[in-house]
Tab-separated table of C-alpha atoms and ligand atoms in Angstrom:
chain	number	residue	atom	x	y	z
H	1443	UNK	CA	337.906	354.544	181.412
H	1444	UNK	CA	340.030	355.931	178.231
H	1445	UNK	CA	341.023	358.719	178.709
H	1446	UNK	CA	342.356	361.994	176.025
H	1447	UNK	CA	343.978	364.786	176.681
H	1448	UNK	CA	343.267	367.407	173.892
H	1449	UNK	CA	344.981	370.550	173.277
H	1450	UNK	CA	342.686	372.740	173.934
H	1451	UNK	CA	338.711	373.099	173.955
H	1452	UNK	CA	338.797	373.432	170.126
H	1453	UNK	CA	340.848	369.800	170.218
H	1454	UNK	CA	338.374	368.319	172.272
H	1455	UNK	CA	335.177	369.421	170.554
H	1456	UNK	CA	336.774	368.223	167.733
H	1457	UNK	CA	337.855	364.517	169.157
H	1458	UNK	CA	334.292	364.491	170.434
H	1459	UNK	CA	332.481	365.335	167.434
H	1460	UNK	CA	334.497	362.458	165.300
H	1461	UNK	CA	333.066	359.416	168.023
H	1462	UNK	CA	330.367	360.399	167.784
H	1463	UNK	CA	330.144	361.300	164.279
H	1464	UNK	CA	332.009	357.433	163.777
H	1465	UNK	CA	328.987	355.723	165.600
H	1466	UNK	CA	326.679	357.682	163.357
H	1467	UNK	CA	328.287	356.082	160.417
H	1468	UNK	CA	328.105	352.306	161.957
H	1469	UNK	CA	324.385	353.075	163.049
H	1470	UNK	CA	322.768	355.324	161.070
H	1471	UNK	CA	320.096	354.768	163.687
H	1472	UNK	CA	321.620	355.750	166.457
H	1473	UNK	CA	319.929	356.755	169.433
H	1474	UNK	CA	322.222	359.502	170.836
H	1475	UNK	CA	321.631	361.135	174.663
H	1476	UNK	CA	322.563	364.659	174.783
H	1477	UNK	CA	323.810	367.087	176.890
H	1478	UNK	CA	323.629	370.960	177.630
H	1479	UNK	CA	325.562	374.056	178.933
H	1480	UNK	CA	328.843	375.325	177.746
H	1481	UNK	CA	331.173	372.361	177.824
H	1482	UNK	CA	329.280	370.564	174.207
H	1483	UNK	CA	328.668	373.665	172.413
H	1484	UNK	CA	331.726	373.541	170.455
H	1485	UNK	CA	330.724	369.407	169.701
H	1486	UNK	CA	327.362	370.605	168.113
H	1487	UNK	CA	329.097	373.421	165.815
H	1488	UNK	CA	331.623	370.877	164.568
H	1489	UNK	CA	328.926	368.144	164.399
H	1490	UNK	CA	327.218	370.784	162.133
H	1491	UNK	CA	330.317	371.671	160.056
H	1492	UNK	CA	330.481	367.466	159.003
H	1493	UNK	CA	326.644	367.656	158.244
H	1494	UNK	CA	327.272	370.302	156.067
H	1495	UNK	CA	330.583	369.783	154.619
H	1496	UNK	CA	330.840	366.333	154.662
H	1497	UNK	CA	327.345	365.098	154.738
H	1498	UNK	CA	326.720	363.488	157.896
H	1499	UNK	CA	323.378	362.275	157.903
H	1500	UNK	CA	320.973	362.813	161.041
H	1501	UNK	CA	318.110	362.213	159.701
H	1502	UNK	CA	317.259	358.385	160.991
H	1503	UNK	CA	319.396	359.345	164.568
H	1504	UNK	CA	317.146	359.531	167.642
H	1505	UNK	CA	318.469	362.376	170.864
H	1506	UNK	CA	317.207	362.336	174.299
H	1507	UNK	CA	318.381	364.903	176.620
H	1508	UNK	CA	319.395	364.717	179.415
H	1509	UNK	CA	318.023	367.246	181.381
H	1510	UNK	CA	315.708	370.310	181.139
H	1511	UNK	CA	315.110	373.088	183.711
H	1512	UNK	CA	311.498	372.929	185.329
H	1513	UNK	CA	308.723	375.682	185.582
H	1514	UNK	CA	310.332	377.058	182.154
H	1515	UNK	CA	308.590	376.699	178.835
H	1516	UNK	CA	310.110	375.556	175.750
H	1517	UNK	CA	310.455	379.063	173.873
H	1518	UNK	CA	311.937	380.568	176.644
H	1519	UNK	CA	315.329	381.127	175.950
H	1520	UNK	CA	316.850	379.812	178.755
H	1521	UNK	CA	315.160	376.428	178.189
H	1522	UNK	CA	317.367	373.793	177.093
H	1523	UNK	CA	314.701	373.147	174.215
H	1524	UNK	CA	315.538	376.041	173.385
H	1525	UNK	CA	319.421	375.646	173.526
H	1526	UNK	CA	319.407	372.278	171.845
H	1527	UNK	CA	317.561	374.329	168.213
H	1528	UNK	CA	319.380	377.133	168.935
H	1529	UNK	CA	322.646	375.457	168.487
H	1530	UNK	CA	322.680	372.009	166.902
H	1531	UNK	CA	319.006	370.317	166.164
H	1532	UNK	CA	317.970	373.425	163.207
H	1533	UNK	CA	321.274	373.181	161.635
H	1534	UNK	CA	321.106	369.435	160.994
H	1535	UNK	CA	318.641	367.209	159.124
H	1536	UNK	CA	317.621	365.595	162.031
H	1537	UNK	CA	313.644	364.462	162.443
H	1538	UNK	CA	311.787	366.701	164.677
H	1539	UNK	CA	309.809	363.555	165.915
H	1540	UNK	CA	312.985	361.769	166.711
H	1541	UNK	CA	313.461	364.393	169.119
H	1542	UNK	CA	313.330	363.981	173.063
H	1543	UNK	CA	313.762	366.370	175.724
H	1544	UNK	CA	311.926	366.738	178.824
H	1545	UNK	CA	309.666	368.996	179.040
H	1546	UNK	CA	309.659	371.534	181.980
H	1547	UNK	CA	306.341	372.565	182.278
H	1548	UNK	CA	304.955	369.462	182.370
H	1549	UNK	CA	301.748	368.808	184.266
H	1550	UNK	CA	301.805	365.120	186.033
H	1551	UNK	CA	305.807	365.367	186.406
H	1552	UNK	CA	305.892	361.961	187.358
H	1553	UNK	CA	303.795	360.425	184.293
H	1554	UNK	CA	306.044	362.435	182.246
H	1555	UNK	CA	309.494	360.937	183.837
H	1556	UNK	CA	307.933	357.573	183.493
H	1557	UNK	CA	306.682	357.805	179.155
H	1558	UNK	CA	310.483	359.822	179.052
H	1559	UNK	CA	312.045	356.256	180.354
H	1560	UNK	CA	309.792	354.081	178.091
H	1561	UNK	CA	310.474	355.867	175.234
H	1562	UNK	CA	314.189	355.184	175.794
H	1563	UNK	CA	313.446	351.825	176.167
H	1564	UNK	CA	311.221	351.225	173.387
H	1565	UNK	CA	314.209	352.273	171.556
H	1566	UNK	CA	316.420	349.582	172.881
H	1567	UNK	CA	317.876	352.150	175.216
H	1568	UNK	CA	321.061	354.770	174.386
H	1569	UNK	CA	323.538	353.866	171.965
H	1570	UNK	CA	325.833	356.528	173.084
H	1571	UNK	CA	325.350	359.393	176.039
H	1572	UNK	CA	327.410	362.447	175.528
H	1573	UNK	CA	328.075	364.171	179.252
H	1574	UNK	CA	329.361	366.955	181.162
H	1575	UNK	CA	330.324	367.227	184.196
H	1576	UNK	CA	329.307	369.956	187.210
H	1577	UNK	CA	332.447	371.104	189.628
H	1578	UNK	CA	330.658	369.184	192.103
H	1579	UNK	CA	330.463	365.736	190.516
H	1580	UNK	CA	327.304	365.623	189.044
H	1581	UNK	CA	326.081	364.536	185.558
H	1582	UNK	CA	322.313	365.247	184.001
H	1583	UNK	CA	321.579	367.022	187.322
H	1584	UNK	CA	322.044	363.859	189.245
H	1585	UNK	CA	323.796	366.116	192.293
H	1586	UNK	CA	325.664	364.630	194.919
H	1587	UNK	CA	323.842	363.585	198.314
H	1588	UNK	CA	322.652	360.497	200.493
H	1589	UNK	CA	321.328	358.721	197.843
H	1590	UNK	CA	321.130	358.703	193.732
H	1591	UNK	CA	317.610	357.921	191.663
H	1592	UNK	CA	318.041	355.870	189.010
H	1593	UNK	CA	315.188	356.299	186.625
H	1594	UNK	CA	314.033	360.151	185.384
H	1595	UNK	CA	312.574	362.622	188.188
H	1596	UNK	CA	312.019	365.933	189.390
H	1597	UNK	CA	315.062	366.981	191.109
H	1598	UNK	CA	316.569	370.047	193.422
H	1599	UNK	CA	319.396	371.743	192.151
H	1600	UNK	CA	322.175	372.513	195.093
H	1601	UNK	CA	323.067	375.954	195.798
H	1602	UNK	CA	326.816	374.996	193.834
H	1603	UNK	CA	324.593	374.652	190.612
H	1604	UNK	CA	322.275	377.691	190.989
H	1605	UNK	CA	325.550	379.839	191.294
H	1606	UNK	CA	327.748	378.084	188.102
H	1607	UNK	CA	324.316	378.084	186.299
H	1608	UNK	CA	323.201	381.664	186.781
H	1609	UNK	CA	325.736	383.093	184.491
H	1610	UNK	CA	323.318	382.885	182.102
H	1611	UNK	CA	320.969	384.256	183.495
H	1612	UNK	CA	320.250	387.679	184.574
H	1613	UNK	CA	319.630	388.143	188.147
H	1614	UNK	CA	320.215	384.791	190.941
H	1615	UNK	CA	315.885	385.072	191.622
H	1616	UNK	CA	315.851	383.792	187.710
H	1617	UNK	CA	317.555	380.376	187.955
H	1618	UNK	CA	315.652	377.732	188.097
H	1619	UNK	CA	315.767	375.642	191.752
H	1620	UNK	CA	314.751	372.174	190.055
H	1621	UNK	CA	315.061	370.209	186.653
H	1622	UNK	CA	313.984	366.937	185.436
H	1623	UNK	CA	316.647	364.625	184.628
H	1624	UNK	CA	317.501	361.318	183.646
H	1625	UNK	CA	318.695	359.087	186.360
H	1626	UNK	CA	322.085	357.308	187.193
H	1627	UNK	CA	320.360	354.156	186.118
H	1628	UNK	CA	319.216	355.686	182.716
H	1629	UNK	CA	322.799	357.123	181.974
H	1630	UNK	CA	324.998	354.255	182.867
H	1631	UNK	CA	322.833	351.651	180.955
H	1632	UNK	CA	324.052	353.828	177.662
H	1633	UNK	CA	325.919	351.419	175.564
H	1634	UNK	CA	328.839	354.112	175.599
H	1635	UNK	CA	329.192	357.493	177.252
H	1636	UNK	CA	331.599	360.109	176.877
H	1637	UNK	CA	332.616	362.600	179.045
H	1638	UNK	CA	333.541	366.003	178.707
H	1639	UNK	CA	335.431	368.702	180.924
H	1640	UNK	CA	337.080	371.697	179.718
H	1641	UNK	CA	338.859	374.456	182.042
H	1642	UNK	CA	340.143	375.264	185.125
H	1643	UNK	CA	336.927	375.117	187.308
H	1644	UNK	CA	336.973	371.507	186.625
H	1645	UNK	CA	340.364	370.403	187.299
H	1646	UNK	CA	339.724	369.636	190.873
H	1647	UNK	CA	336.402	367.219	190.284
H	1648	UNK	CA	338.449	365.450	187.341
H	1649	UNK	CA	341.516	365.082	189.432
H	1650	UNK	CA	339.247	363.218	191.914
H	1651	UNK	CA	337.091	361.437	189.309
H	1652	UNK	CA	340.560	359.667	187.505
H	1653	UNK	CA	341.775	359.568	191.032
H	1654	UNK	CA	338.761	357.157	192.728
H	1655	UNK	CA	338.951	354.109	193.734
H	1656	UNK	CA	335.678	353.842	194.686
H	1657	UNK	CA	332.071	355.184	194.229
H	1658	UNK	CA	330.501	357.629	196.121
H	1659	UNK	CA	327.359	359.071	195.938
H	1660	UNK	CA	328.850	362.701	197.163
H	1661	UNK	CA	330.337	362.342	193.662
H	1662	UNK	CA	328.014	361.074	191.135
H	1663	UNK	CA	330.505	360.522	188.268
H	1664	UNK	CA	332.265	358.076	190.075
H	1665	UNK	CA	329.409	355.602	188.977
H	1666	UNK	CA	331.015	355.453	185.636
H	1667	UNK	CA	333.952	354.021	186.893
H	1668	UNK	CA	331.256	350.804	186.715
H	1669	UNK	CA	330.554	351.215	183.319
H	1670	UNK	CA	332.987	349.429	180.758
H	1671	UNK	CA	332.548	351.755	177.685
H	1672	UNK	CA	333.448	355.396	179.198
H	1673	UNK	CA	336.037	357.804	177.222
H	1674	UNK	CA	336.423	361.047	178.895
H	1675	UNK	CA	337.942	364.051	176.718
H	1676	UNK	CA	339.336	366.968	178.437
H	1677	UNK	CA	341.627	369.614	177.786
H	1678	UNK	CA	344.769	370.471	179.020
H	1679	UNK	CA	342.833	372.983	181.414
H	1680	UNK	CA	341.030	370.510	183.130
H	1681	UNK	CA	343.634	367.926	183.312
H	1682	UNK	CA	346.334	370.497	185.348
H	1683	UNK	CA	345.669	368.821	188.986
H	1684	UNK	CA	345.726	365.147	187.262
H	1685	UNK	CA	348.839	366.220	185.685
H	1686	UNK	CA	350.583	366.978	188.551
H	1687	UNK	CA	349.245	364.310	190.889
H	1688	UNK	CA	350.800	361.537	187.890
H	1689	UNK	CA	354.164	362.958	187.470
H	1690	UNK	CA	354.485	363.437	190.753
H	1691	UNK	CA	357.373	360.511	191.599
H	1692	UNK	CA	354.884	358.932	194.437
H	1693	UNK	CA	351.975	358.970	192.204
H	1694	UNK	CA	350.697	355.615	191.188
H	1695	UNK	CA	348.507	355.370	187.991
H	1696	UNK	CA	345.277	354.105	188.354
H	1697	UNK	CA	344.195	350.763	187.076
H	1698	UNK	CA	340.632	352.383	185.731
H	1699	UNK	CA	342.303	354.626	184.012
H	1700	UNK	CA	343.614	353.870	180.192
H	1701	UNK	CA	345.661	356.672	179.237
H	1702	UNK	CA	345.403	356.622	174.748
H	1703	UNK	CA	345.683	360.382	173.926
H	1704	UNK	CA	347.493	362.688	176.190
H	1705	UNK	CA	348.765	366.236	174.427
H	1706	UNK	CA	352.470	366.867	175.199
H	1707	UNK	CA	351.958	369.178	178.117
R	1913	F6R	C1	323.462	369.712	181.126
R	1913	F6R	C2	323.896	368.788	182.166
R	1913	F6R	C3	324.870	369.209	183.208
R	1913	F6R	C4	326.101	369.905	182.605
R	1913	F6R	C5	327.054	370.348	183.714
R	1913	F6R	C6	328.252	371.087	183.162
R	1913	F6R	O1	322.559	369.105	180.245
R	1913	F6R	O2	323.420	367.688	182.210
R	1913	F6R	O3	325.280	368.078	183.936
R	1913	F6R	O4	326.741	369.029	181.733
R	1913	F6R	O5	326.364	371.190	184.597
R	1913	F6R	O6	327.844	372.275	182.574
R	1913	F6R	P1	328.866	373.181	181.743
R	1913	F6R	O7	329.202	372.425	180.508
R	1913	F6R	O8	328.080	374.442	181.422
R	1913	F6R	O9	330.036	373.424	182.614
């Protein structure tokens, strides 16, 4: 796992933006897996500065998302369709058909998980997945519990999620209970994933992700610690408790761990 420290959340989006943008370059076909909520927005708006300033070309890259919320439409604002227009896909030349995202009012749920997963496949599978991370561990909504799914499903969200997702909504009754999302076995066949945290609320789960030894499913990241192409970029926010626990003088650094950016705190 490489790991960068960035300045700040600007930093970050910035460091993010450039691998990915980088892969784009070597594969102008790349098939990219995206990601949602606050932590990539400032990725997509720099990702959309280099398309327009410097000519970044989407238009032969396929996206699948991640996630989307279910029992909500596409146009409804809340939707992560709607998200994923609203701030990156109409700003860039990218293909509407080369566009994937689950769709959260679908009919036969299952069907639909199953043509989601063979569509990812009949593109060779993801070049590159772009994550976030939840304060309790969990990546697409993959949440922690007894066991992990590996291919796309219907899932509940915990009661952790509900409450750090319904700041955008308006009232708790409004937040969706259950999403669709890719599974663990979807996400960690991605040829390369990168991670991103940014802020205090998720210093503690990134002090224990860099800090495991082992995996767990009560923390779902801790399955990329069995992937060999992970970088995870976080700011200086999010890396305050794994700051302290490595200059501590007991601390011992973690093997998994490959420090190759780390701002001067
Ligand atoms: C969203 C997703 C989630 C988020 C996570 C962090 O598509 O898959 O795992 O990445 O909930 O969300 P933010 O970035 O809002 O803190």
């Amino acid at each position: 796992m490489d790991l960068i420290i960035a300045k700040d959340y600007s930093d970050l989006s910035r460091r993010a933006s450039r691998i990915i943008a980088s892969e784009i370059k070597k594969k102008p076909d790349l098939v990219l897996g995206l990601a949602t909520g606050s932590t990539p927005l400032g990725t997509y708006q720099e990702l959309v500065r280099l398309y327009r300033e410097e000519g970044l070309d989407f238009s032969r890259v396929v996206t699948f998302n991640l996630d989307e919320y279910y029992g909500i439409s596409m146009d409804n604002p809340q939707s992560y369709h709607y998200y994923m227009f609203e701030n990156f896909f109409k700003h860039v030349n990218i293909k509407p058909e080369n566009i994937h995202i689950p769709d959260g009012m679908a009919g036969d749920v299952e069907a639909h998980c199953k043509k989601y997963d063979e569509e990812i496949a009949k593109y060779g599978g993801i070049d590159l997945q772009l994550l976030g991370i939840g304060q309790n561990g969990h990546i697409g909504f993959n949440e922690p519990g007894d066991e992990l799914l590996t291919a796309t499903h219907l899932t509940n969200l915990t009661q952790n999620t509900i409450e750090a997702n319904s700041r955008f909504f308006k009232s708790m009754d409004e937040v969706p209970k259950q999403a669709i999302t890719m599974g663990l076995g979807t996400i960690i066949q991605a040829k390369k994933i990168v991670l991103l945290a940014s802020g205090k609320n998720k210093a503690e789960i990134m002090a224990e992700l860099l800090d495991e030894n082992a995996v767990s499913t009560k923390n779902p990241a801790s399955f990329l610690l069995l992937h060999k192409d992970v970088t995870v970029i976080i700011d200086e926010e999010a890396a305050k408790i794994y700051r302290q626990m490595t200059q501590s003088p007991d601390s011992s650094k973690k093997l998994h761990v490959r420090e190759v950016f780390l701002w001067p705190s």
